[in-house]
C-alpha positions in Angstrom: -34.6 -19.5 -36.4 -33.6 -17.0 -33.6 -29.8 -16.9 -33.4 -29.8 -15.8 -29.8 -32.1 -18.6 -28.7 -30.1 -21.1 -30.7 -26.9 -20.4 -28.8 -28.4 -21.0 -25.4 -27.5 -24.3 -23.7 -30.3 -26.9 -23.4 -33.0 -25.7 -20.9 -32.4 -28.5 -18.4 -28.7 -27.7 -18.4 -29.4 -24.0 -17.6 -31.8 -24.9 -14.8 -29.2 -27.2 -13.3 -26.5 -24.6 -13.6 -28.8 -22.0 -12.0 -29.8 -24.2 -9.1 -26.2 -25.3 -8.4 -24.8 -21.7 -8.9 -22.4 -23.1 -11.5 -20.0 -20.2 -12.1 -18.6 -22.0 -15.2 -21.6 -20.6 -17.1 -20.8 -17.0 -16.3 -21.5 -15.0 -19.5 -23.0 -18.0 -21.3 -26.6 -17.2 -20.3 -28.5 -14.9 -17.9 -31.4 -15.9 -15.6 -34.5 -13.7 -15.5 -37.1 -14.2 -12.8 -40.7 -13.4 -13.9 -42.0 -12.8 -10.4 -39.4 -10.2 -9.4 -38.5 -8.7 -12.8 -34.8 -9.1 -12.0 -32.1 -10.9 -14.1 -29.0 -12.4 -12.6 -25.8 -14.3 -13.4 -26.0 -18.1 -13.1 -23.8 -18.1 -10.0 -25.8 -15.5 -8.1 -26.0 -16.2 -4.4 -29.5 -14.9 -4.0 -32.3 -17.4 -3.1 -33.1 -19.5 -6.2 -36.6 -19.1 -7.7 -38.7 -22.0 -8.9 -37.7 -23.1 -12.4 -41.1 -22.4 -13.8 -40.8 -18.8 -12.9 -37.5 -18.3 -14.9 -36.6 -17.6 -18.4 -33.1 -17.5 -19.9 -31.3 -15.0 -22.2 -28.1 -15.2 -24.1 -27.2 -11.6 -23.5 -27.8 -9.0 -20.8 -29.2 -6.4 -23.2 -31.9 -9.0 -24.2 -33.0 -9.3 -20.6 -33.2 -5.5 -20.3 -35.1 -5.2 -23.5 -37.6 -7.7 -22.1 -38.2 -5.4 -19.1 -35.9 -7.0 -16.5 -33.7 -5.0 -14.1 -30.1 -6.0 -13.2 -29.7 -7.7 -9.9 -27.9 -5.5 -7.3 -26.2 -8.5 -5.7 -24.5 -10.2 -8.6 -24.3 -7.2 -11.0 -24.9 -9.1 -14.3 -23.9 -6.0 -16.3 -20.4 -6.2 -14.9 -20.4 -9.9 -15.6 -21.2 -9.2 -19.2 -18.1 -7.0 -19.3 -20.1 -3.8 -20.0 -18.0 -1.0 -18.7 -19.9 1.6 -16.7 -20.9 4.8 -18.6 -18.4 6.9 -16.6 -15.5 4.5 -17.4 -16.4 4.5 -21.1 -16.4 8.3 -21.2 -13.1 8.4 -19.3 -11.4 6.0 -21.7 -12.6 8.1 -24.6 -11.2 11.2 -22.9 -7.8 9.5 -22.4 -7.7 8.5 -26.0 -8.5 12.1 -27.1 -5.8 13.6 -24.7 -3.3 11.0 -23.4 -1.1 13.7 -21.8 -3.8 14.9 -19.4 -3.0 14.1 -15.8 -6.2 13.0 -14.1 -6.6 14.0 -10.4 -9.2 12.6 -8.0 -10.8 16.1 -8.0 -11.1 15.9 -11.8 -12.6 12.4 -11.7 -15.1 13.6 -9.1 -16.0 16.5 -11.3 -16.8 14.0 -14.0 -19.1 12.1 -11.7 -16.6 9.2 -11.2 -15.8 7.9 -7.7 -12.0 7.4 -7.5 -12.2 4.3 -5.2 -14.7 2.6 -7.4 -12.6 3.4 -10.5 -9.6 2.0 -8.8 -11.4 -1.3 -8.0 -12.8 -1.5 -11.6 -9.4 -1.1 -13.2 -7.8 -3.6 -10.7 -10.5 -6.1 -11.7 -10.3 -5.6 -15.4 -6.7 -4.5 -16.1 -4.9 -5.8 -13.1 -3.7 -2.3 -12.1 -5.1 1.0 -10.8 -6.3 3.7 -13.2 -3.3 5.9 -12.4 -0.9 3.0 -12.9 -2.7 2.3 -16.2 -2.3 5.9 -17.3 1.5 5.8 -16.4 1.9 2.6 -18.3 0.1 4.0 -21.3 2.3 7.1 -21.4 5.4 4.9 -21.1 4.1 2.9 -24.1 3.8 6.1 -26.1 7.4 7.0 -24.9 8.6 3.5 -26.1 7.1 4.1 -29.5 8.8 7.5 -29.7 12.2 5.9 -28.8 11.6 3.2 -31.4 11.1 6.1 -33.9 14.4 7.7 -33.0 13.2 10.2 -30.4 15.9 10.9 -27.7 15.4 9.4 -24.2 15.5 12.9 -22.7 12.6 14.1 -24.9 10.7 10.9 -24.3 11.0 11.3 -20.6 9.9 14.9 -20.5 7.1 14.3 -23.0 5.8 11.6 -20.6 5.7 14.1 -17.8 8.8 13.1 -15.9 10.9 15.9 -14.5 13.7 13.5 -13.5 15.5 11.5 -16.1 16.5 8.9 -13.5 12.9 8.5 -12.4 11.9 7.9 -16.0 14.6 5.3 -16.5 13.7 3.5 -13.3 10.0 3.4 -14.0 10.6 2.4 -17.6 12.8 -0.5 -16.6 10.3 -1.7 -14.0 7.5 -1.6 -16.6 9.2 -3.1 -19.6 12.1 -5.1 -18.0 14.6 -3.3 -20.3 16.4 0.0 -20.1 15.3 2.9 -22.3 18.6 2.6 -24.2 17.8 -0.9 -25.2 14.2 -0.2 -26.0 15.1 0.6 -29.6 15.6 -3.1 -30.1 12.4 -4.1 -28.3 9.0 -4.5 -30.0 6.1 -2.6 -28.4 3.1 -4.9 -27.7 0.0 -2.8 -27.1 -3.0 -4.2 -25.3 -6.6 -3.2 -24.7 -9.7 -4.8 -23.0 -12.6 -5.9 -25.2 -16.2 -6.4 -24.3 -17.8 -9.7 -25.5 -21.0 -11.6 -24.6 -18.8 -14.2 -22.9 -16.9 -11.8 -20.7 -14.0 -9.4 -21.0 -11.1 -10.3 -23.3 -7.6 -8.9 -23.6 -6.2 -8.2 -27.1 -2.5 -7.5 -27.8 -1.0 -6.4 -31.1 2.3 -5.2 -32.5 2.9 -3.5 -35.8 2.9 -6.8 -37.7 -0.5 -8.0 -36.4 -2.5 -9.4 -33.5 -0.4 -11.5 -31.1 -2.8 -12.4 -28.3 -6.6 -12.6 -27.8 -7.7 -14.3 -24.6 -10.4 -14.3 -22.0 -9.2 -12.3 -19.0 -10.0 -15.2 -16.6 -7.9 -17.7 -18.5 -5.6 -19.4 -15.9 -2.7 -19.4 -18.3 -2.9 -15.8 -19.3 -0.2 -14.5 -17.0 2.2 -17.2 -18.1 1.5 -16.4 -21.8 2.2 -12.7 -21.3 5.4 -13.4 -19.3 6.6 -15.7 -22.2 5.9 -12.9 -24.7 8.0 -10.5 -22.6 10.8 -12.8 -21.6 11.2 -15.1 -24.5 10.2 -12.9 -27.4 11.3 -9.5 -26.1 8.0 -7.7 -26.1 7.5 -4.5 -24.1 3.8 -4.6 -23.1 1.8 -1.4 -22.6 -1.8 -0.3 -22.8 -2.7 1.5 -26.0 -4.4 1.3 -29.4 -3.5 0.6 -33.0 -5.3 -0.4 -36.2 -5.1 -4.1 -35.5 -6.8 -3.7 -32.1 -9.5 -1.6 -33.6 -10.0 -4.1 -36.4 -10.3 -7.1 -34.1 -12.8 -5.3 -31.8 -15.1 -4.7 -34.9 -14.6 -8.2 -36.3 -15.4 -9.9 -32.9 -18.6 -7.9 -32.6 -19.6 -9.1 -36.0 -18.7 -12.7 -35.1 -20.8 -12.8 -32.0 -23.7 -11.3 -34.0 -23.5 -14.3 -36.3 -22.4 -12.0 -39.2 -18.8 -13.0 -39.7 -17.4 -16.5 -40.4 -13.7 -15.7 -40.8 -11.3 -13.0 -39.5 -9.2 -10.7 -41.7 -7.1 -9.0 -39.0 -3.4 -9.5 -39.6 -1.8 -12.0 -37.2 1.7 -12.5 -35.9 2.3 -15.9 -34.2 5.5 -16.4 -32.2 6.0 -20.0 -31.4 7.8 -23.2 -32.3 7.8 -24.6 -35.9 5.5 -27.5 -34.8 3.1 -25.2 -32.9 2.8 -23.0 -36.0 2.0 -26.0 -38.1 -0.8 -27.0 -35.8 -2.1 -23.4 -35.7 -2.1 -23.4 -39.5 -4.3 -26.5 -39.4 -6.7 -24.9 -37.0 -7.2 -22.1 -39.4 -8.4 -24.6 -42.0 -11.3 -25.9 -39.9 -14.4 -24.6 -41.6 -16.8 -22.3 -39.6 -19.5 -24.4 -37.9 -17.6 -27.7 -38.2 -15.3 -29.7 -35.9 -12.3 -32.0 -36.1 -10.2 -34.0 -33.7 -6.6 -33.9 -32.4 -6.0 -37.2 -34.3 -7.3 -35.8 -37.6 -5.0 -32.8 -37.3 -2.0 -35.1 -36.5 -2.9 -37.2 -39.6 -3.0 -34.0 -41.7 0.5 -33.2 -40.5 1.7 -36.6 -41.5 2.2 -37.6 -37.8 -0.7 -39.9 -37.0 0.8 -40.8 -33.6 1.2 -37.2 -32.4 -2.3 -36.5 -31.1 -1.0 -35.6 -27.6 1.6 -33.2 -29.1 -1.1 -31.6 -31.2 -3.2 -31.2 -28.1 -0.3 -29.4 -26.3 0.2 -27.1 -29.2 -3.5 -26.5 -29.4 -3.4 -25.4 -25.7 -0.5 -23.0 -26.5 -2.7 -21.1 -28.9 -2.8 -17.4 -27.8 -5.5 -16.3 -30.2 -8.9 -17.6 -28.8 -11.7 -17.7 -31.4 -9.3 -16.4 -34.2 -7.4 -19.7 -34.3 -10.5 -21.8 -33.7 -9.2 -24.4 -31.2 -12.8 -24.5 -29.9 -13.6 -26.5 -33.1 -11.3 -29.3 -31.9 -13.1 -32.1 -30.0 -12.3 -35.5 -28.6 -12.4 -38.6 -30.8 -15.6 -39.6 -29.0 -17.2 -36.3 -29.7 -16.7 -34.9 -26.2 -15.8 -31.3 -25.6 -12.3 -31.8 -24.3 -10.2 -29.1 -22.7 -10.5 -25.5 -23.6 -8.6 -22.7 -21.9 -11.7 -20.4 -21.8 -13.8 -23.1 -20.2 -16.0 -25.8 -21.7 -19.3 -23.9 -21.4 -17.7 -21.1 -23.5 -16.5 -23.7 -26.0 -20.0 -25.2 -26.3 -21.5 -21.6 -26.7 -19.1 -20.9 -29.6 -20.0 -24.1 -31.4 -23.7 -23.5 -30.9 -23.3 -19.9 -32.2 -21.6 -21.1 -35.4 -24.0 -24.0 -36.1 -27.0 -21.7 -35.6 -25.6 -19.1 -37.9 -24.9 -21.8 -40.6 -28.4 -23.1 -40.3 -29.9 -19.6 -40.7 -27.7 -19.0 -43.7 -28.8 -22.3 -45.2 -32.5 -21.5 -44.6 -32.2 -18.1 -46.3 -30.5 -19.7 -49.3 -33.8 -21.5 -50.2 
């Protein structure tokens, strides 16, 4: 069995989604046209080919390996969350020297067009590259203050010549003053590439706190709650937990990982944490229902409350709410979109089948 073929939706479903330009399937599959040698996103606005001239791929790199070129109109490589080579090099350079101040002239010298970089960062991080750099340096400053560094040293190490300017920017970014930062927990975030589109991961020293698809409608509200209710100061950066989840996610999507080992920290109500604990018990490749979880908690009439707590889960895939379905077997609500939910279930079932076949 080919795992990648197994995770594709039924052929008729993909043809329908392609012809109707159904954007809900973005990242779930890619359309390749034999007569033109070009592959596209499902929602591409170009003239639709005849279904008999199309083949489908689960990943963009598969289409390229088969000899297809990326469509210039819908840019399927961007849809697959593959950062341009220049951006990847730039991010590595920032990690290697976070204190370096990047000017437009330096970016141009590296072959990076500043305006395109600005647009890319706005799309994928919600801020410009230079704003991201400032926020990242402030995150480092916050970590220093937490470790006992003086506010003056943190300000000057971050490149601020004015202490008042540092205080103002710090407060605007973290919603707290530098003096109170010692009592705030830094929550570092980074963008991750996945076959289903870009995700954002957030972690503090105790573990991973959030993992969501960037286009999840509730993402902004979730981050605001982490800031306002739980006192987190959010800043771009890296730590061991973020590195670990990036590696484990890649293994999961390759069908080589059935459970995650990254440490977790789950702020939430007592009932929500009970529901999330039950989610963790659902075996890989299997499903359950809201009613079954309610019964496991000794509250058989609490299916609706279980559903609400399920929707409050901030750790997509890790806490496998995609394995919870309706009592009638339907793929009920999923924050990342039902096509993604179906993809994840097909991925897990296919991996289980392959493992069973190899066991004989």
